[in-house]
mmCIF file of C-alpha atoms and ligand atoms in Angstrom:
data_model
loop_
_atom_site.group_PDB
_atom_site.id
_atom_site.type_symbol
_atom_site.label_atom_id
_atom_site.label_comp_id
_atom_site.label_asym_id
_atom_site.label_seq_id
_atom_site.Cartn_x
_atom_site.Cartn_y
_atom_site.Cartn_z
ATOM 1 C CA MET A 1 -112.650 35.442 -185.279
ATOM 2 C CA PRO A 2 -115.168 32.884 -184.071
ATOM 3 C CA ALA A 3 -115.688 32.001 -180.522
ATOM 4 C CA SER A 4 -112.655 30.969 -178.940
ATOM 5 C CA SER A 5 -112.489 27.022 -178.705
ATOM 6 C CA ASP A 6 -114.672 25.939 -175.766
ATOM 7 C CA LEU A 7 -115.051 29.658 -174.854
ATOM 8 C CA ARG A 8 -111.411 29.514 -173.739
ATOM 9 C CA LEU A 9 -111.099 33.321 -173.531
ATOM 10 C CA GLY A 10 -114.244 33.902 -171.666
ATOM 11 C CA ARG A 11 -113.524 30.961 -169.065
ATOM 12 C CA ARG A 12 -110.150 32.736 -168.542
ATOM 13 C CA THR A 13 -111.834 36.105 -168.173
ATOM 14 C CA MET A 14 -114.096 34.459 -165.400
ATOM 15 C CA GLU A 15 -111.248 32.817 -163.642
ATOM 16 C CA LEU A 16 -109.243 36.081 -163.287
ATOM 17 C CA LEU A 17 -112.558 37.823 -161.961
ATOM 18 C CA GLU A 18 -112.994 34.973 -159.475
ATOM 19 C CA GLN A 19 -109.497 35.595 -158.148
ATOM 20 C CA LEU A 20 -109.722 39.419 -157.813
ATOM 21 C CA ALA A 21 -113.450 39.094 -156.196
ATOM 22 C CA ARG A 22 -111.663 37.432 -153.049
ATOM 23 C CA HIS A 23 -110.152 40.564 -151.963
ATOM 24 C CA THR A 24 -112.682 42.339 -149.961
ATOM 25 C CA ASP A 25 -112.565 44.691 -146.851
ATOM 26 C CA GLU A 26 -116.035 43.094 -145.607
ATOM 27 C CA PRO A 27 -116.035 39.330 -145.428
ATOM 28 C CA GLY A 28 -119.465 38.008 -146.889
ATOM 29 C CA ARG A 29 -119.606 40.823 -149.385
ATOM 30 C CA LEU A 30 -117.542 42.588 -151.969
ATOM 31 C CA THR A 31 -116.318 45.820 -150.745
ATOM 32 C CA ARG A 32 -112.968 47.272 -151.973
ATOM 33 C CA LEU A 33 -112.812 51.139 -151.478
ATOM 34 C CA TYR A 34 -109.848 53.223 -152.602
ATOM 35 C CA LEU A 35 -106.588 52.749 -150.620
ATOM 36 C CA SER A 36 -108.127 49.930 -148.345
ATOM 37 C CA LEU A 37 -106.222 46.756 -147.593
ATOM 38 C CA ALA A 38 -108.338 44.826 -149.880
ATOM 39 C CA HIS A 39 -107.428 47.252 -152.741
ATOM 40 C CA ARG A 40 -103.969 46.804 -151.787
ATOM 41 C CA ARG A 41 -104.228 42.967 -152.047
ATOM 42 C CA ALA A 42 -106.151 43.387 -155.314
ATOM 43 C CA ALA A 43 -103.692 45.757 -156.718
ATOM 44 C CA GLU A 44 -100.978 43.173 -155.847
ATOM 45 C CA ALA A 45 -102.667 40.466 -157.339
ATOM 46 C CA THR A 46 -103.462 42.454 -160.608
ATOM 47 C CA CYS A 47 -99.750 43.120 -160.786
ATOM 48 C CA VAL A 48 -98.881 39.250 -160.605
ATOM 49 C CA MET A 49 -101.593 38.648 -163.164
ATOM 50 C CA ILE A 50 -99.975 41.522 -165.729
ATOM 51 C CA GLU A 51 -96.371 39.913 -164.928
ATOM 52 C CA GLU A 52 -97.570 36.365 -165.905
ATOM 53 C CA ALA A 53 -98.955 37.924 -168.962
ATOM 54 C CA GLY A 54 -95.565 38.934 -169.940
ATOM 55 C CA LEU A 55 -95.587 42.652 -169.379
ATOM 56 C CA ALA A 56 -93.636 44.622 -166.914
ATOM 57 C CA ALA A 57 -96.047 45.933 -164.237
ATOM 58 C CA GLN A 58 -95.953 48.114 -161.036
ATOM 59 C CA ILE A 59 -98.177 49.880 -158.649
ATOM 60 C CA ASP A 60 -97.969 53.740 -159.126
ATOM 61 C CA ALA A 61 -97.722 56.680 -156.526
ATOM 62 C CA LEU A 62 -101.414 56.749 -156.389
ATOM 63 C CA GLY A 63 -102.084 53.087 -156.063
ATOM 64 C CA SER A 64 -103.021 52.103 -159.795
ATOM 65 C CA VAL A 65 -101.590 49.169 -161.278
ATOM 66 C CA ALA A 66 -99.835 49.748 -164.855
ATOM 67 C CA GLY A 67 -98.522 47.178 -167.019
ATOM 68 C CA ARG A 68 -96.525 47.725 -170.285
ATOM 69 C CA TRP A 69 -95.733 45.847 -173.389
ATOM 70 C CA ASP A 70 -93.113 48.039 -175.360
ATOM 71 C CA GLY A 71 -93.814 46.424 -178.834
ATOM 72 C CA ARG A 72 -91.589 47.159 -181.749
ATOM 73 C CA ARG A 73 -91.200 51.226 -181.372
ATOM 74 C CA PRO A 74 -91.365 51.862 -177.628
ATOM 75 C CA ASP A 75 -91.273 55.533 -178.203
ATOM 76 C CA GLU A 76 -94.413 55.520 -180.412
ATOM 77 C CA PRO A 77 -97.637 56.825 -178.674
ATOM 78 C CA GLY A 78 -99.220 53.698 -177.143
ATOM 79 C CA VAL A 79 -102.637 52.287 -176.525
ATOM 80 C CA ILE A 80 -103.860 51.953 -172.932
ATOM 81 C CA ILE A 81 -106.524 49.584 -171.924
ATOM 82 C CA GLY A 82 -107.817 50.014 -168.488
ATOM 83 C CA SER A 83 -110.799 50.323 -166.069
ATOM 84 C CA HIS A 84 -110.899 50.358 -162.168
ATOM 85 C CA ILE A 85 -110.513 47.803 -159.489
ATOM 86 C CA ASP A 86 -112.165 49.778 -156.694
ATOM 87 C CA THR A 87 -115.689 48.885 -156.089
ATOM 88 C CA VAL A 88 -118.719 50.283 -154.267
ATOM 89 C CA VAL A 89 -120.061 48.883 -151.090
ATOM 90 C CA ASP A 90 -121.545 45.436 -151.601
ATOM 91 C CA ALA A 91 -120.571 45.265 -155.007
ATOM 92 C CA GLY A 92 -120.699 42.918 -157.968
ATOM 93 C CA ARG A 93 -117.223 41.497 -159.314
ATOM 94 C CA PHE A 94 -117.670 42.842 -162.837
ATOM 95 C CA ASP A 95 -118.268 46.619 -162.636
ATOM 96 C CA GLY A 96 -114.375 48.034 -163.258
ATOM 97 C CA THR A 97 -112.485 44.957 -162.767
ATOM 98 C CA LEU A 98 -113.984 43.350 -165.962
ATOM 99 C CA GLY A 99 -112.225 45.860 -168.145
ATOM 100 C CA VAL A 100 -108.879 45.242 -166.313
ATOM 101 C CA VAL A 101 -109.202 41.565 -166.539
ATOM 102 C CA LEU A 102 -110.015 41.639 -170.238
ATOM 103 C CA GLY A 103 -107.102 43.766 -170.870
ATOM 104 C CA ILE A 104 -104.892 41.104 -169.494
ATOM 105 C CA VAL A 105 -106.695 38.175 -171.106
ATOM 106 C CA ALA A 106 -106.407 40.255 -174.534
ATOM 107 C CA VAL A 107 -102.620 40.704 -174.219
ATOM 108 C CA GLU A 108 -102.042 37.136 -172.915
ATOM 109 C CA GLU A 109 -103.771 35.751 -176.009
ATOM 110 C CA LEU A 110 -101.974 38.233 -178.520
ATOM 111 C CA ARG A 111 -98.703 37.276 -177.128
ATOM 112 C CA ARG A 112 -99.541 33.598 -177.295
ATOM 113 C CA GLU A 113 -100.274 34.066 -181.043
ATOM 114 C CA GLY A 114 -96.755 35.688 -181.611
ATOM 115 C CA PHE A 115 -98.278 39.260 -182.056
ATOM 116 C CA ASP A 116 -95.728 42.004 -182.156
ATOM 117 C CA PRO A 117 -97.320 45.353 -181.539
ATOM 118 C CA SER A 118 -96.033 48.387 -183.651
ATOM 119 C CA CYS A 119 -96.468 50.586 -180.493
ATOM 120 C CA PRO A 120 -96.545 50.063 -176.675
ATOM 121 C CA ILE A 121 -99.620 48.295 -175.353
ATOM 122 C CA GLU A 122 -100.570 49.261 -171.547
ATOM 123 C CA VAL A 123 -102.916 47.685 -169.172
ATOM 124 C CA LEU A 124 -104.215 50.108 -166.255
ATOM 125 C CA ALA A 125 -105.990 49.225 -163.157
ATOM 126 C CA PHE A 126 -107.199 52.531 -161.785
ATOM 127 C CA GLY A 127 -108.009 52.654 -157.938
ATOM 128 C CA ASP A 128 -110.384 55.576 -157.443
ATOM 129 C CA GLU A 129 -113.240 55.436 -160.002
ATOM 130 C CA GLU A 130 -116.047 55.031 -157.565
ATOM 131 C CA ASN A 131 -115.186 58.041 -155.502
ATOM 132 C CA ALA A 132 -117.041 56.035 -152.796
ATOM 133 C CA ARG A 133 -114.423 56.715 -149.886
ATOM 134 C CA PHE A 134 -113.183 60.268 -150.542
ATOM 135 C CA PRO A 135 -114.692 63.503 -151.999
ATOM 136 C CA THR A 136 -112.747 62.981 -155.325
ATOM 137 C CA ASN A 137 -113.528 62.653 -158.932
ATOM 138 C CA LEU A 138 -111.650 60.094 -160.882
ATOM 139 C CA SER A 139 -108.661 61.004 -159.132
ATOM 140 C CA THR A 140 -106.219 58.172 -160.218
ATOM 141 C CA SER A 141 -107.026 58.519 -164.038
ATOM 142 C CA HIS A 142 -106.985 62.380 -163.754
ATOM 143 C CA ALA A 143 -103.644 62.072 -162.540
ATOM 144 C CA LEU A 144 -102.466 60.372 -165.945
ATOM 145 C CA ALA A 145 -104.271 63.286 -167.777
ATOM 146 C CA GLY A 146 -102.318 65.643 -165.477
ATOM 147 C CA ARG A 147 -105.668 66.946 -163.986
ATOM 148 C CA TYR A 148 -105.073 65.714 -160.107
ATOM 149 C CA ASP A 149 -106.629 68.217 -157.638
ATOM 150 C CA PRO A 150 -104.054 68.384 -154.793
ATOM 151 C CA ALA A 151 -107.332 69.490 -152.793
ATOM 152 C CA TRP A 152 -108.229 65.840 -153.020
ATOM 153 C CA LEU A 153 -105.423 64.903 -150.823
ATOM 154 C CA ASP A 154 -107.090 66.558 -147.781
ATOM 155 C CA GLY A 155 -110.299 65.273 -148.343
ATOM 156 C CA LYS A 156 -111.471 62.803 -145.530
ATOM 157 C CA ASP A 157 -113.469 59.540 -145.521
ATOM 158 C CA SER A 158 -116.368 58.881 -143.025
ATOM 159 C CA GLY A 159 -113.782 57.826 -140.550
ATOM 160 C CA GLY A 160 -111.924 61.139 -140.655
ATOM 161 C CA ILE A 161 -108.957 59.651 -142.470
ATOM 162 C CA THR A 162 -107.577 62.079 -145.186
ATOM 163 C CA LEU A 163 -106.687 60.590 -148.569
ATOM 164 C CA ARG A 164 -103.122 61.655 -147.972
ATOM 165 C CA GLU A 165 -102.906 59.632 -144.916
ATOM 166 C CA ALA A 166 -104.405 56.587 -146.395
ATOM 167 C CA LEU A 167 -102.255 56.865 -149.368
ATOM 168 C CA VAL A 168 -99.032 56.691 -147.232
ATOM 169 C CA SER A 169 -100.411 53.730 -145.160
ATOM 170 C CA PHE A 170 -101.139 52.250 -148.617
ATOM 171 C CA GLY A 171 -97.415 52.500 -149.592
ATOM 172 C CA GLY A 172 -98.295 55.263 -151.997
ATOM 173 C CA ASP A 173 -96.499 58.517 -152.606
ATOM 174 C CA PRO A 174 -98.305 61.818 -152.553
ATOM 175 C CA GLY A 175 -94.924 63.311 -153.894
ATOM 176 C CA GLY A 176 -95.078 61.261 -157.003
ATOM 177 C CA ILE A 177 -98.356 62.515 -158.298
ATOM 178 C CA ASP A 178 -97.259 64.934 -160.757
ATOM 179 C CA ALA A 179 -94.699 62.358 -162.434
ATOM 180 C CA LEU A 180 -97.814 60.100 -163.223
ATOM 181 C CA ALA A 181 -99.207 62.675 -165.899
ATOM 182 C CA ARG A 182 -98.545 61.658 -169.346
ATOM 183 C CA ARG A 183 -97.067 63.987 -171.980
ATOM 184 C CA PRO A 184 -99.846 65.183 -174.253
ATOM 185 C CA GLY A 185 -99.608 63.068 -177.690
ATOM 186 C CA SER A 186 -97.864 60.247 -176.050
ATOM 187 C CA VAL A 187 -101.077 58.059 -176.000
ATOM 188 C CA ARG A 188 -102.748 57.424 -179.230
ATOM 189 C CA GLY A 189 -105.939 56.001 -177.603
ATOM 190 C CA TYR A 190 -107.699 54.603 -174.388
ATOM 191 C CA LEU A 191 -110.013 51.627 -174.643
ATOM 192 C CA GLU A 192 -112.114 50.761 -171.789
ATOM 193 C CA VAL A 193 -114.361 47.631 -171.576
ATOM 194 C CA HIS A 194 -117.227 47.627 -169.022
ATOM 195 C CA ILE A 195 -120.517 46.122 -168.277
ATOM 196 C CA GLU A 196 -123.484 48.397 -169.479
ATOM 197 C CA GLN A 197 -124.864 48.449 -165.921
ATOM 198 C CA GLY A 198 -128.403 49.131 -167.783
ATOM 199 C CA PRO A 199 -130.849 47.129 -169.532
ATOM 200 C CA LEU A 200 -130.637 48.077 -173.218
ATOM 201 C CA LEU A 201 -128.126 45.500 -174.520
ATOM 202 C CA GLU A 202 -130.162 42.666 -173.090
ATOM 203 C CA ALA A 203 -133.458 44.262 -174.219
ATOM 204 C CA GLN A 204 -132.007 44.448 -177.895
ATOM 205 C CA ASP A 205 -130.514 41.159 -177.610
ATOM 206 C CA ARG A 206 -127.062 42.458 -178.313
ATOM 207 C CA ALA A 207 -123.770 41.123 -176.510
ATOM 208 C CA LEU A 208 -121.897 44.349 -177.119
ATOM 209 C CA GLY A 209 -122.417 48.010 -177.408
ATOM 210 C CA ILE A 210 -120.341 51.042 -178.635
ATOM 211 C CA VAL A 211 -120.520 54.125 -176.061
ATOM 212 C CA THR A 212 -121.572 57.403 -177.639
ATOM 213 C CA ALA A 213 -121.153 59.579 -174.770
ATOM 214 C CA ILE A 214 -120.966 59.575 -170.936
ATOM 215 C CA ASN A 215 -123.477 61.578 -168.948
ATOM 216 C CA GLY A 216 -122.482 64.328 -166.636
ATOM 217 C CA ILE A 217 -122.524 64.086 -163.023
ATOM 218 C CA SER A 218 -122.960 66.430 -160.036
ATOM 219 C CA ARG A 219 -122.301 65.337 -156.304
ATOM 220 C CA ALA A 220 -122.392 67.012 -153.186
ATOM 221 C CA ARG A 221 -122.215 66.174 -149.412
ATOM 222 C CA LEU A 222 -125.093 67.940 -147.537
ATOM 223 C CA ALA A 223 -125.576 68.163 -143.701
ATOM 224 C CA VAL A 224 -129.023 69.116 -142.032
ATOM 225 C CA THR A 225 -128.735 70.556 -138.538
ATOM 226 C CA GLY A 226 -131.739 70.852 -135.982
ATOM 227 C CA GLU A 227 -131.742 70.344 -132.524
ATOM 228 C CA ALA A 228 -131.767 67.179 -130.362
ATOM 229 C CA GLY A 229 -134.512 66.935 -127.929
ATOM 230 C CA HIS A 230 -136.591 64.393 -125.961
ATOM 231 C CA ALA A 231 -139.104 62.341 -128.216
ATOM 232 C CA GLY A 232 -141.768 62.305 -125.488
ATOM 233 C CA THR A 233 -141.748 66.092 -124.126
ATOM 234 C CA VAL A 234 -141.185 68.401 -127.173
ATOM 235 C CA PRO A 235 -144.491 69.592 -128.732
ATOM 236 C CA MET A 236 -144.227 68.796 -132.521
ATOM 237 C CA SER A 237 -144.770 72.630 -133.082
ATOM 238 C CA MET A 238 -141.630 73.543 -131.324
ATOM 239 C CA ARG A 239 -139.188 71.142 -132.806
ATOM 240 C CA ARG A 240 -136.238 71.666 -135.235
ATOM 241 C CA ASP A 241 -136.226 67.913 -136.296
ATOM 242 C CA ALA A 242 -133.086 67.343 -138.783
ATOM 243 C CA LEU A 243 -134.505 63.971 -140.039
ATOM 244 C CA ALA A 244 -137.987 65.253 -140.763
ATOM 245 C CA ALA A 245 -136.490 68.216 -142.684
ATOM 246 C CA ALA A 246 -133.961 65.970 -144.423
ATOM 247 C CA ALA A 247 -136.923 63.491 -145.524
ATOM 248 C CA GLU A 248 -138.727 66.493 -147.086
ATOM 249 C CA MET A 249 -135.607 67.274 -148.914
ATOM 250 C CA ILE A 250 -134.817 63.905 -150.250
ATOM 251 C CA ALA A 251 -138.636 63.624 -151.714
ATOM 252 C CA VAL A 252 -137.675 66.909 -153.404
ATOM 253 C CA VAL A 253 -134.489 65.090 -155.117
ATOM 254 C CA GLU A 254 -136.725 62.207 -156.401
ATOM 255 C CA ARG A 255 -139.528 64.766 -157.623
ATOM 256 C CA ILE A 256 -137.133 67.008 -159.566
ATOM 257 C CA GLY A 257 -134.798 64.157 -160.768
ATOM 258 C CA ALA A 258 -138.117 62.502 -162.042
ATOM 259 C CA ARG A 259 -138.964 65.697 -164.206
ATOM 260 C CA HIS A 260 -137.029 64.743 -167.394
ATOM 261 C CA SER A 261 -136.911 61.383 -168.790
ATOM 262 C CA GLU A 262 -132.908 61.680 -169.244
ATOM 263 C CA THR A 263 -132.315 62.946 -165.878
ATOM 264 C CA VAL A 264 -131.597 61.076 -162.524
ATOM 265 C CA ALA A 265 -131.035 62.303 -159.005
ATOM 266 C CA THR A 266 -130.230 59.702 -156.180
ATOM 267 C CA VAL A 267 -129.758 60.081 -152.320
ATOM 268 C CA GLY A 268 -127.499 57.210 -151.733
ATOM 269 C CA ALA A 269 -126.414 57.421 -148.259
ATOM 270 C CA ALA A 270 -127.759 59.192 -145.054
ATOM 271 C CA ARG A 271 -126.549 59.100 -141.529
ATOM 272 C CA VAL A 272 -128.694 60.347 -138.493
ATOM 273 C CA GLU A 273 -127.148 61.645 -135.318
ATOM 274 C CA PRO A 274 -127.625 60.764 -132.472
ATOM 275 C CA GLY A 275 -129.623 57.999 -133.831
ATOM 276 C CA ALA A 276 -131.825 56.825 -130.897
ATOM 277 C CA VAL A 277 -135.262 55.919 -130.806
ATOM 278 C CA ASN A 278 -136.481 58.628 -128.154
ATOM 279 C CA VAL A 279 -134.285 61.435 -129.446
ATOM 280 C CA ILE A 280 -135.339 64.067 -131.970
ATOM 281 C CA PRO A 281 -132.668 63.828 -134.554
ATOM 282 C CA ALA A 282 -130.194 66.663 -134.347
ATOM 283 C CA GLU A 283 -128.302 66.146 -137.657
ATOM 284 C CA VAL A 284 -128.586 64.207 -141.125
ATOM 285 C CA ARG A 285 -125.649 63.836 -143.428
ATOM 286 C CA TRP A 286 -126.733 62.921 -146.866
ATOM 287 C CA THR A 287 -125.390 62.616 -150.415
ATOM 288 C CA LEU A 288 -126.699 63.945 -153.682
ATOM 289 C CA ASP A 289 -126.007 62.416 -157.009
ATOM 290 C CA ALA A 290 -127.455 64.030 -160.057
ATOM 291 C CA ARG A 291 -127.046 63.266 -163.803
ATOM 292 C CA ALA A 292 -128.025 64.190 -167.380
ATOM 293 C CA PRO A 293 -126.556 63.984 -170.678
ATOM 294 C CA ASP A 294 -126.831 67.608 -170.991
ATOM 295 C CA ASP A 295 -124.794 69.826 -168.594
ATOM 296 C CA ALA A 296 -127.067 72.668 -168.823
ATOM 297 C CA VAL A 297 -129.939 70.565 -167.950
ATOM 298 C CA ARG A 298 -128.067 68.807 -165.003
ATOM 299 C CA ASP A 299 -126.909 72.172 -163.714
ATOM 300 C CA GLU A 300 -130.497 73.582 -163.831
ATOM 301 C CA MET A 301 -131.930 70.349 -161.932
ATOM 302 C CA VAL A 302 -129.238 70.848 -159.253
ATOM 303 C CA LYS A 303 -129.972 74.554 -158.852
ATOM 304 C CA ALA A 304 -133.840 73.744 -158.375
ATOM 305 C CA ILE A 305 -133.333 71.096 -156.028
ATOM 306 C CA LEU A 306 -130.999 73.186 -153.767
ATOM 307 C CA GLU A 307 -133.268 75.936 -153.904
ATOM 308 C CA GLU A 308 -136.195 73.850 -152.634
ATOM 309 C CA CYS A 309 -133.909 72.235 -149.896
ATOM 310 C CA GLU A 310 -132.900 75.656 -148.855
ATOM 311 C CA ALA A 311 -136.330 76.851 -148.590
ATOM 312 C CA ILE A 312 -137.367 73.679 -146.552
ATOM 313 C CA ALA A 313 -134.459 74.600 -144.150
ATOM 314 C CA ARG A 314 -135.781 78.104 -143.665
ATOM 315 C CA ARG A 315 -139.229 77.225 -142.961
ATOM 316 C CA ARG A 316 -138.352 74.459 -140.449
ATOM 317 C CA GLY A 317 -135.618 76.565 -138.650
ATOM 318 C CA VAL A 318 -132.796 73.982 -139.377
ATOM 319 C CA THR A 319 -129.582 74.835 -141.099
ATOM 320 C CA LEU A 320 -128.352 73.269 -144.469
ATOM 321 C CA ALA A 321 -124.831 72.977 -145.339
ATOM 322 C CA ILE A 322 -123.899 72.038 -148.856
ATOM 323 C CA GLU A 323 -120.268 70.788 -150.121
ATOM 324 C CA PRO A 324 -120.297 70.163 -153.905
ATOM 325 C CA THR A 325 -117.848 67.189 -154.282
ATOM 326 C CA MET A 326 -118.244 66.482 -158.005
ATOM 327 C CA ASP A 327 -118.881 68.150 -161.440
ATOM 328 C CA SER A 328 -118.142 65.998 -164.148
ATOM 329 C CA PRO A 329 -119.082 67.247 -167.396
ATOM 330 C CA ALA A 330 -120.939 65.071 -170.138
ATOM 331 C CA THR A 331 -118.179 63.513 -172.308
ATOM 332 C CA PRO A 332 -118.604 62.322 -175.785
ATOM 333 C CA MET A 333 -116.440 59.435 -176.813
ATOM 334 C CA ASP A 334 -113.877 59.791 -179.848
ATOM 335 C CA PRO A 335 -115.999 58.873 -182.889
ATOM 336 C CA HIS A 336 -112.854 57.292 -184.828
ATOM 337 C CA LEU A 337 -111.834 55.141 -182.058
ATOM 338 C CA ALA A 338 -115.436 54.204 -181.314
ATOM 339 C CA ALA A 339 -116.017 53.359 -185.020
ATOM 340 C CA LEU A 340 -112.895 50.983 -184.856
ATOM 341 C CA LEU A 341 -114.278 49.340 -181.837
ATOM 342 C CA GLY A 342 -117.644 48.893 -183.892
ATOM 343 C CA ASN A 343 -115.716 47.478 -186.818
ATOM 344 C CA ALA A 344 -113.923 44.890 -184.298
ATOM 345 C CA CYS A 345 -117.403 44.098 -183.035
ATOM 346 C CA CYS A 346 -118.488 43.256 -186.478
ATOM 347 C CA SER A 347 -115.456 41.370 -187.288
ATOM 348 C CA ILE A 348 -116.287 38.787 -184.795
ATOM 349 C CA GLY A 349 -119.791 38.817 -185.898
ATOM 350 C CA GLU A 350 -121.146 40.894 -182.997
ATOM 351 C CA GLU A 351 -123.239 43.729 -184.555
ATOM 352 C CA PRO A 352 -122.985 46.410 -181.545
ATOM 353 C CA LEU A 353 -125.670 48.740 -180.125
ATOM 354 C CA HIS A 354 -124.642 52.366 -179.745
ATOM 355 C CA LEU A 355 -125.665 53.776 -176.611
ATOM 356 C CA ALA A 356 -124.795 56.559 -174.101
ATOM 357 C CA SER A 357 -123.466 55.828 -170.536
ATOM 358 C CA GLY A 358 -125.726 56.927 -167.512
ATOM 359 C CA ALA A 359 -122.600 55.624 -165.447
ATOM 360 C CA GLY A 360 -119.597 57.474 -165.232
ATOM 361 C CA HIS A 361 -116.167 55.921 -166.019
ATOM 362 C CA ASP A 362 -112.304 56.558 -166.108
ATOM 363 C CA ALA A 363 -112.791 57.283 -169.947
ATOM 364 C CA VAL A 364 -114.187 60.682 -168.865
ATOM 365 C CA ALA A 365 -110.770 61.522 -167.128
ATOM 366 C CA MET A 366 -108.826 59.840 -170.052
ATOM 367 C CA ALA A 367 -110.520 61.781 -172.602
ATOM 368 C CA HIS A 368 -108.804 64.893 -171.485
ATOM 369 C CA LEU A 369 -105.445 63.003 -172.368
ATOM 370 C CA CYS A 370 -106.303 61.333 -175.559
ATOM 371 C CA PRO A 371 -109.036 59.577 -177.805
ATOM 372 C CA ALA A 372 -110.997 57.617 -175.523
ATOM 373 C CA ALA A 373 -113.753 54.788 -176.411
ATOM 374 C CA MET A 374 -115.671 52.300 -174.531
ATOM 375 C CA LEU A 375 -117.086 48.935 -175.185
ATOM 376 C CA PHE A 376 -120.065 47.766 -173.200
ATOM 377 C CA VAL A 377 -120.910 44.291 -172.403
ATOM 378 C CA ARG A 378 -124.549 43.036 -171.678
ATOM 379 C CA CYS A 379 -125.308 42.215 -168.085
ATOM 380 C CA LYS A 380 -128.225 40.279 -166.748
ATOM 381 C CA GLY A 381 -131.321 42.580 -166.073
ATOM 382 C CA GLY A 382 -129.170 45.473 -166.174
ATOM 383 C CA ILE A 383 -128.293 45.123 -162.599
ATOM 384 C CA SER A 384 -124.926 46.634 -161.148
ATOM 385 C CA HIS A 385 -123.866 48.042 -157.987
ATOM 386 C CA ASN A 386 -125.453 44.893 -156.787
ATOM 387 C CA PRO A 387 -123.697 41.420 -155.831
ATOM 388 C CA ALA A 388 -126.311 40.106 -158.316
ATOM 389 C CA GLU A 389 -124.554 41.838 -161.331
ATOM 390 C CA SER A 390 -123.640 39.107 -163.807
ATOM 391 C CA ILE A 391 -122.593 38.410 -167.341
ATOM 392 C CA THR A 392 -122.461 35.302 -169.311
ATOM 393 C CA VAL A 393 -119.184 33.197 -170.416
ATOM 394 C CA GLU A 394 -120.155 33.761 -173.987
ATOM 395 C CA ASP A 395 -120.321 37.359 -173.758
ATOM 396 C CA ALA A 396 -117.165 37.747 -171.796
ATOM 397 C CA ASP A 397 -115.576 35.698 -174.673
ATOM 398 C CA ALA A 398 -117.194 37.796 -177.212
ATOM 399 C CA ALA A 399 -115.748 41.059 -175.329
ATOM 400 C CA ALA A 400 -112.237 39.596 -175.330
ATOM 401 C CA ARG A 401 -112.278 38.841 -179.098
ATOM 402 C CA ALA A 402 -113.533 42.275 -179.966
ATOM 403 C CA LEU A 403 -110.918 43.712 -177.822
ATOM 404 C CA ILE A 404 -108.029 41.748 -179.273
ATOM 405 C CA GLU A 405 -109.269 42.669 -182.740
ATOM 406 C CA SER A 406 -109.396 46.414 -181.809
ATOM 407 C CA VAL A 407 -105.810 46.039 -180.496
ATOM 408 C CA ARG A 408 -104.738 44.242 -183.783
ATOM 409 C CA MET A 409 -106.228 47.154 -185.737
ATOM 410 C CA ILE A 410 -104.492 49.952 -183.511
ATOM 411 C CA ALA A 411 -101.226 48.390 -183.190
ATOM 412 C CA GLY A 412 -100.858 45.739 -185.957
HETATM 413 O O1 HGY B 501 -121.371 56.147 -160.369
HETATM 414 C C1 HGY B 501 -120.960 55.746 -161.302
HETATM 415 O O2 HGY B 501 -121.576 56.122 -162.125
HETATM 416 C C2 HGY B 501 -119.799 54.790 -161.518
HETATM 417 O O3 HGY B 501 -120.152 53.780 -161.118
HETATM 418 N N1 HGY B 501 -118.777 55.392 -160.744
HETATM 419 MN MN1 MN B 502 -117.575 51.112 -163.278
HETATM 420 MN MN1 MN B 503 -119.603 51.548 -160.340
#
């Protein structure tokens, strides 16, 4: 399938992404956290886009948007095309949302061509993939896989609001979560298209990639507690400075994360209390994100980091509280579905690169329900989680055509 005439599919993709990028919680930059007002607006807009593509659509009990095309045999196991519309803080417009929009563009094009699928086709816009607001782990896609952890409802955001409270304010329904679980065997496959968020496709001059496996992720919230004091009067030897202790610990995270070429470890957020120029810091709350393709290596890395941090706390006379918030296993993609995606790429003349994903995705949760596979799209400089995130209209067009061919192969 050659490039669509004047890159129509790529342009349509960029147009829908532009519309969704307007829904932000922070004027001047794109921040759309789970269950925020911007998430509500984006979910409503996505619902309209899916309905305008000719599918029935609704916002589910957890705030995900689900569109459905019954096809010739509605009771057959169907295919789900999905990704997420929540974002990190100060995000790019492509992470997650690209995969939802390409699902919409694909069904629009297939319906325009008069395609009559042999099984249902669904488009899913998950709402909590970044887990950037609450201590959750892919909660909205895990719900479809029947693996929602009720404890997530009691998790609190930085403002002390529980997920349950935010869900009710959003218009969701904590009582409707169990009903979201799909019967095993009811979905024949999950396809997710996502920007690579890394530099390999660009380095190898490939537009598209096939994900072999998704790295495992450990996350935790940590709190170092020392003692506030006067910056001018307390001798250095008598301090229990929470920030100096945290700084030493953060250097440990970087050093141990760098030990293996395949491991990464990041402290993405830190908050100092009371946070005044002339007060010795009393408390520092910070986050840990540690990843590896091998779970045993990841567990060993996290254990080494926490042991050294606890030794620093003892030596400095401060306390260290550790709240694990995520343990997401390394997840291989389904080889058959991945091969089908690869054939679809080749059928449009785009030889794909096969690569692992350092980023987490809803496909990790969906792999518990059904065969899952991911198609990566080249992004400029591999930049992501950054407003400079970008793809070309040509690559968007290629991704749309590869996805359309994949759906034809599965549901033709
Ligand atoms: O953090 C991640 O890997 C993804 O962007 N949620
Ligand atoms: Mn993502
Ligand atoms: Mn992300």
